Amino acid sequence: MYKRALSKGIFALSFPLAAMMGTAHAAAPEMSAEELERAGQIYFSRCAGCHGTLRKGATGPDLLPETTQELGQRRLESIITLGTEGGMNNFDGILDPDEIELISKYIQQTPEEPPEMSLSDIRDTWKILVPQEEWPTEPQHDRNWENFMVTILRDRGAMGIIDGDTKELVTEAETGYAVHVAKESSDGRFWYVQGRDGRLSKIDLWMDPPQVTAEVFIGIDARDVAVSHYGEWKDKYVIGGAYWPPHFVIADAETMEPLKVVSTRGYDTEGNYVHEARVAALYNTPNAPSWLVNVKETGQIWQVDYSDLENLRIDHIESAEFLHDGFFDPTGRYFQIAANFSNLMVFVDTETRKRVGMLNTGQIPHPGPGANWIDSECGPVAGTTHLGEGRMTFWGNDPEGHPDQAWEICGSVETDGPGLFVRSHPDSGNVWIDQAMHPESDVNQWVMVMDKETRELTPIHVADRPIEHDAVAVHMEYDQTGTEVWVSIWARGRGHQDDGAIVVYDDKTLEVKAVIENLNTPTGKFNVYNRKKHIG
Amino acid sequence: MYKRALSKGIFALSFPLAAMMGTAHAAAPEMSAEELERAGQIYFSRCAGCHGTLRKGATGPDLLPETTQELGQRRLESIITLGTEGGMNNFDGILDPDEIELISKYIQQTPEEPPEMSLSDIRDTWKILVPQEEWPTEPQHDRNWENFMVTILRDRGAMGIIDGDTKELVTEAETGYAVHVAKESSDGRFWYVQGRDGRLSKIDLWMDPPQVTAEVFIGIDARDVAVSHYGEWKDKYVIGGAYWPPHFVIADAETMEPLKVVSTRGYDTEGNYVHEARVAALYNTPNAPSWLVNVKETGQIWQVDYSDLENLRIDHIESAEFLHDGFFDPTGRYFQIAANFSNLMVFVDTETRKRVGMLNTGQIPHPGPGANWIDSECGPVAGTTHLGEGRMTFWGNDPEGHPDQAWEICGSVETDGPGLFVRSHPDSGNVWIDQAMHPESDVNQWVMVMDKETRELTPIHVADRPIEHDAVAVHMEYDQTGTEVWVSIWARGRGHQDDGAIVVYDDKTLEVKAVIENLNTPTGKFNVYNRKKHIG
């Protein structure tokens, strides 16, 4: 349309709005207001992550009326129930048949854009639950809090605080829904968790029991959080990143008062404008006063300097779509992140604030917390699992000591199925790899342990008793001593969410040391000591 | 709406789109498609600058149906015909009565959002008119091209190239509509001009006659352009800034091939999201490899580093709304820009890339190209005219030599009416001040000349013969020798656009030296030598 306007030398405003918004499809099934609201909630919690808030598609295809009405109600129900070979999960057993019918109707409607949020809107959601003057000056319990496992209880909307020494669930701290990740203050005492519903909560581990001291909603759909750890800005600011509105919010890390909001809308690497440019993941850079803000749909890694919020420096590092999650090398200088649908790992030098490499590692890399270790051939390496294939690939990441290997593939091992997470420890001879994305329980309830020296794999059946409902082994974390590995059994079947567990292994013998049972949908776990010391 | 969603902990998608887009107003007068298109063109060229492409308001109030239908057709026609005390121009004599009727109907309709433009859309508009291999290696004429006055012929859609020695109009180079400003290559040979219609053109002054060698549309509504002048990036890139889509485009300064597009959408200084965050003005920073991109509605000055386009550093310097136009101090280190509706001049240190001051100078400052000179009391100073009052205010701008005066008011002089431009020359004893914004011709056809030493004003009647139709004296520029001052007579009355002129004064005697007649709506003038040497 604008081409006609350009050719006339001025902009003609006369074309109809309908042509831009997409024609209203008369063929959409009728839904009541109640049904729309219920379906909207299901869409938000189960579908928006891959298909986008505006349903324009992201890692999953678009679900606009043109597409969905063409498929029709029966085909949509079948896809949602059974999944697809293209990577769509099956929701049989996760959603009721009537929920599947409802959501199939819903995605045939014209999408509606949710509102923006101003800084003052965000400020209105800010709550101090425990004022600063009531914070303890020393731990109020005798537990070894540095070996706490801060554990996401995904469908509970809570963080489980588990004592790593005694294996007891100390408390469940109420947070946002489906927390994606948790980040620590530099001493490990405070934990900041970002709920998918936008709720950013601060937990004090010194309290008895640990509890949330303050919270603020930084959006209506969000994923990640990071804390400023560098120099004089140590523990001064916290940043939360939203899917909607597409922006990040910088808050006071003490009080959680929101201070600044910055839009992430922009152009992707091909130069197309992205209205829904979502913040995928956030990291503090150990060697510079900055965070990395990874904008999923634009493939841009923004290094946001927090040393002066009023003259905010951002280096917009171009890479590839869609940015997902990443981790640092052991020096803290180099950042390694998946541009998952480009099959690339992207490498950033956070000191020069520039991209230094991109590497095709396999189908849809997904490292989670990642793993760094020393390979006998290549020297320092790091590895990633993949969503699209059963493979863990590792590359050299020591450009100073091993320039020839840097950002090049060192090797890869084939597992039995695609996975989400890889994890190791400098004192361990092992690299643990999950297979959580395989559809079959005789694969996804097993993890692989790779010997760093021989690169040989040992399969481990994490579910030590048959689990008949839908449950997968997912996410490994070492304890403070580096001798135990904790693996989650994420029971996600309807009615069985409380049957989750964490299985604790001896990293040397690969024997089960303990099973912590009756946990609601446990997924990611964060060991206080390892995380604050950047071990792994 | 989102507050309800927040309180429920998840986002409810069930509210109707109509509630967000504004209800369609049944009361809007009917218009045919032809009328809508014609009115849209008038709106774009006459109204959008102040009221916004989306009619949400900017420096002028919003023109949304809620507001305009309340006022009604008759009142709207009257406001447009007569203007308002709030600053709205009167359009009697500029628009026909039937155009005023049409536009009054138009602004009662629901506004429509124009489309976005991708980099490939922009690339599709790129045209090379004279290939590089055909460019001359030396000037093809014997004129003193360094004393050319590159002159905006506003309503012609052309730049007049006027020979400063002979006072002849050498040629009219066809460019975009209503060019706002022109910027030079570092040797002054090439001129880049940004049309309001988005057309960015490159003119070669060595050709005989000078002509456009390449062009590209960087948007559908645009204002400014700048060239990279620093270090190894000298004349490598050109940047164009758009009102719609709200973004800037970096192109190859040789070929005009578009290379990169960056959105300027974001949050204003109060933290409200701005969908129409327009690029007001662009400048190369003499002392750093960067441009200043001034985003009108967000009050953010973006210092955009062009030394690495793939890892684009931008320092987001917060100031105040609405950013308009600015100029450098004589050292090239400090940038001085009007945040006009905050009544502030804002000062930026382009070496530290931080704001160093803000100063209330009077009602709606507007410096245009600005003026720097030495004041006997304060040392180095700079001054601005104001749109809201007849006042030229000047401040100290030498923080090293005169720290007490820096960014503080040194003095001000009262003129007879609000003006657009102020200009001086280091070899001159004068500062020239126009009064173009006064509604009466016995003020706006006069300019004031301030004696730098005494601060006394001498009024000059620029129209040396009676001009009965609408015409104002506007914009002063020194010639290459610094002895002549050129003042435009901008005849803007319907049917009289070709009656414009430039009156050339002897800067010492204040006598008329020449009158260049029959120019179509001349406004801004850019002397090649002065601009490339940053004199003034």
Coordinates of C-alpha atoms in Angstrom, one line a residue, chain A residues 1-17 20-21 33 36-37 39-45 53 106 110-122 124-125 177 197-199 217 219-220 245-247 260-263 265-267 270-273 275 300 307-318 353-355, chain B residues 1-17 20-21 33 36-37 39-45 53 106 110-122 124-125 177 197-199 217 219-220 245-247 260-263 265-267 270-273 275 300 307-318 353-355:
Chain A
M1 CA 0.0 0.0 0.0
Y2 CA 2.7 2.5 1.0
K3 CA 4.3 1.9 -2.4
R4 CA 1.4 3.6 -4.1
A5 CA 1.8 6.4 -1.6
L6 CA 5.5 6.6 -2.3
S7 CA 5.0 6.7 -6.0
K8 CA 2.7 9.7 -5.6
G9 CA 5.2 11.4 -3.4
I10 CA 2.9 11.7 -0.5
F11 CA 1.1 9.4 1.8
A12 CA -2.5 8.6 1.0
L13 CA -4.6 7.8 4.0
S14 CA -7.7 6.5 2.2
F15 CA -7.3 2.8 2.4
P16 CA -9.5 0.9 4.8
L17 CA -8.4 -0.2 8.2
M20 CA -4.5 -3.8 7.5
M21 CA -6.1 -5.6 10.4
A33 CA -17.8 -14.0 26.8
L36 CA -13.6 -16.5 25.4
E37 CA -12.1 -15.6 28.8
A39 CA -10.0 -20.0 26.4
G40 CA -7.8 -16.8 26.6
Q41 CA -6.4 -18.1 29.9
I42 CA -5.6 -21.5 28.4
Y43 CA -4.1 -19.8 25.3
F44 CA -1.9 -17.6 27.5
S45 CA -0.6 -20.4 29.7
T53 CA 0.5 -13.2 22.3
Y106 CA -10.7 -19.6 20.2
T110 CA -9.6 -12.5 15.2
P111 CA -6.7 -11.9 17.7
E112 CA -6.9 -9.0 20.0
E113 CA -4.0 -6.9 21.1
P114 CA -3.5 -6.5 24.9
P115 CA -2.8 -3.0 26.2
E116 CA 0.6 -1.4 26.8
M117 CA 1.8 -0.8 30.4
S118 CA 3.3 2.5 31.5
L119 CA 5.9 2.9 34.2
S120 CA 3.2 4.3 36.4
D121 CA 0.9 1.3 35.7
I122 CA 3.9 -0.9 36.7
D124 CA 0.8 0.6 40.8
T125 CA 1.5 -3.1 41.1
Y177 CA 2.7 -18.6 37.7
D197 CA 2.3 -13.8 34.5
G198 CA 4.7 -10.9 34.9
R199 CA 5.1 -11.1 38.7
F217 CA 4.4 -6.9 37.8
G219 CA 4.3 -7.0 32.3
I220 CA 1.4 -9.4 31.7
P245 CA 4.4 -5.6 26.5
P246 CA 7.7 -6.2 24.7
H247 CA 10.0 -4.3 27.1
K260 CA 12.7 2.7 34.2
V261 CA 11.1 0.9 31.3
V262 CA 12.6 0.3 27.9
S263 CA 10.9 -1.0 24.8
R265 CA 10.4 -3.4 19.7
G266 CA 12.5 -3.1 16.5
Y267 CA 13.6 -4.8 13.3
E270 CA 16.2 -9.2 7.8
G271 CA 14.9 -5.7 8.5
N272 CA 11.3 -6.6 9.2
Y273 CA 9.5 -4.6 11.9
H275 CA 5.7 -5.5 17.0
Q300 CA 19.4 -8.9 18.8
S307 CA 26.2 2.3 35.3
D308 CA 24.0 5.4 34.3
L309 CA 20.3 4.8 33.9
E310 CA 19.7 8.4 32.7
N311 CA 22.1 8.1 29.8
L312 CA 21.5 4.4 29.1
R313 CA 24.1 2.8 26.9
I314 CA 22.8 -0.2 24.9
D315 CA 25.0 -2.1 22.4
H316 CA 22.7 -3.8 19.9
I317 CA 24.6 -6.9 19.0
E318 CA 23.0 -8.6 15.9
R353 CA 30.5 -5.7 23.5
K354 CA 30.6 -7.4 20.1
R355 CA 29.7 -10.7 18.5
Chain B
M1 CA -7.9 -3.4 31.6
Y2 CA -4.6 -5.1 32.4
K3 CA -5.1 -4.3 36.0
R4 CA -7.9 -6.7 36.2
A5 CA -5.7 -9.2 34.4
L6 CA -2.9 -8.6 36.8
S7 CA -5.1 -9.1 39.8
K8 CA -6.2 -12.4 38.5
G9 CA -2.6 -13.4 38.0
I10 CA -3.0 -14.1 34.3
F11 CA -3.9 -12.2 31.3
A12 CA -7.5 -12.3 30.1
L13 CA -7.9 -11.9 26.4
S14 CA -11.6 -11.5 26.3
F15 CA -12.1 -7.7 26.1
P16 CA -13.2 -6.4 22.7
L17 CA -10.8 -4.8 20.3
M20 CA -8.9 -0.3 22.6
M21 CA -9.2 1.2 19.1
A33 CA -13.1 7.6 -1.2
L36 CA -10.9 10.9 1.9
E37 CA -7.8 10.6 -0.2
A39 CA -8.2 15.2 2.7
G40 CA -5.6 12.7 3.7
Q41 CA -3.1 14.4 1.5
I42 CA -3.9 17.8 2.9
Y43 CA -3.7 16.4 6.5
F44 CA -0.3 14.9 5.8
S45 CA 1.2 18.1 4.3
T53 CA 0.1 10.9 11.7
Y106 CA -11.7 14.3 7.7
T110 CA -11.6 7.3 12.9
P111 CA -7.8 7.6 12.3
E112 CA -6.1 4.9 10.3
E113 CA -2.6 3.7 10.9
P114 CA -0.3 3.6 7.9
P115 CA 1.7 0.5 7.3
E116 CA 5.2 -0.2 8.6
M117 CA 8.2 -0.4 6.1
S118 CA 10.8 -3.1 6.1
L119 CA 14.4 -2.7 5.0
S120 CA 13.5 -4.5 1.8
D121 CA 10.5 -2.2 1.2
I122 CA 12.9 0.7 1.6
D124 CA 12.7 -1.3 -3.4
T125 CA 12.5 2.5 -3.5
Y177 CA 8.2 17.7 -1.0
D197 CA 7.5 12.7 1.9
G198 CA 10.4 10.4 2.9
R199 CA 12.5 11.0 -0.2
F217 CA 12.5 6.7 0.5
G219 CA 9.7 6.4 5.3
I220 CA 6.5 8.0 4.2
P245 CA 7.3 4.7 10.5
P246 CA 9.1 6.0 13.6
H247 CA 12.6 4.9 12.8
K260 CA 20.0 -0.8 8.3
V261 CA 16.8 0.4 9.9
V262 CA 16.3 1.0 13.7
S263 CA 13.0 1.7 15.4
R265 CA 9.5 3.6 19.5
G266 CA 9.8 3.6 23.2
Y267 CA 8.8 5.3 26.5
E270 CA 7.2 9.9 32.3
G271 CA 7.3 6.2 31.3
N272 CA 4.4 6.2 28.8
Y273 CA 4.8 4.1 25.7
H275 CA 3.8 4.3 19.4
Q300 CA 15.4 11.0 24.2
S307 CA 31.8 2.7 13.9
D308 CA 30.2 -0.8 14.0
L309 CA 26.7 -1.2 12.4
E310 CA 26.4 -4.8 13.4
N311 CA 27.1 -4.1 17.1
L312 CA 25.3 -0.8 17.1
R313 CA 26.0 1.3 20.2
I314 CA 23.3 3.7 21.2
D315 CA 23.5 5.9 24.3
H316 CA 19.9 6.9 25.2
I317 CA 20.3 10.3 26.8
E318 CA 17.1 11.4 28.6
R353 CA 27.7 10.8 25.8
K354 CA 25.8 12.3 28.7
R355 CA 23.5 15.2 29.4

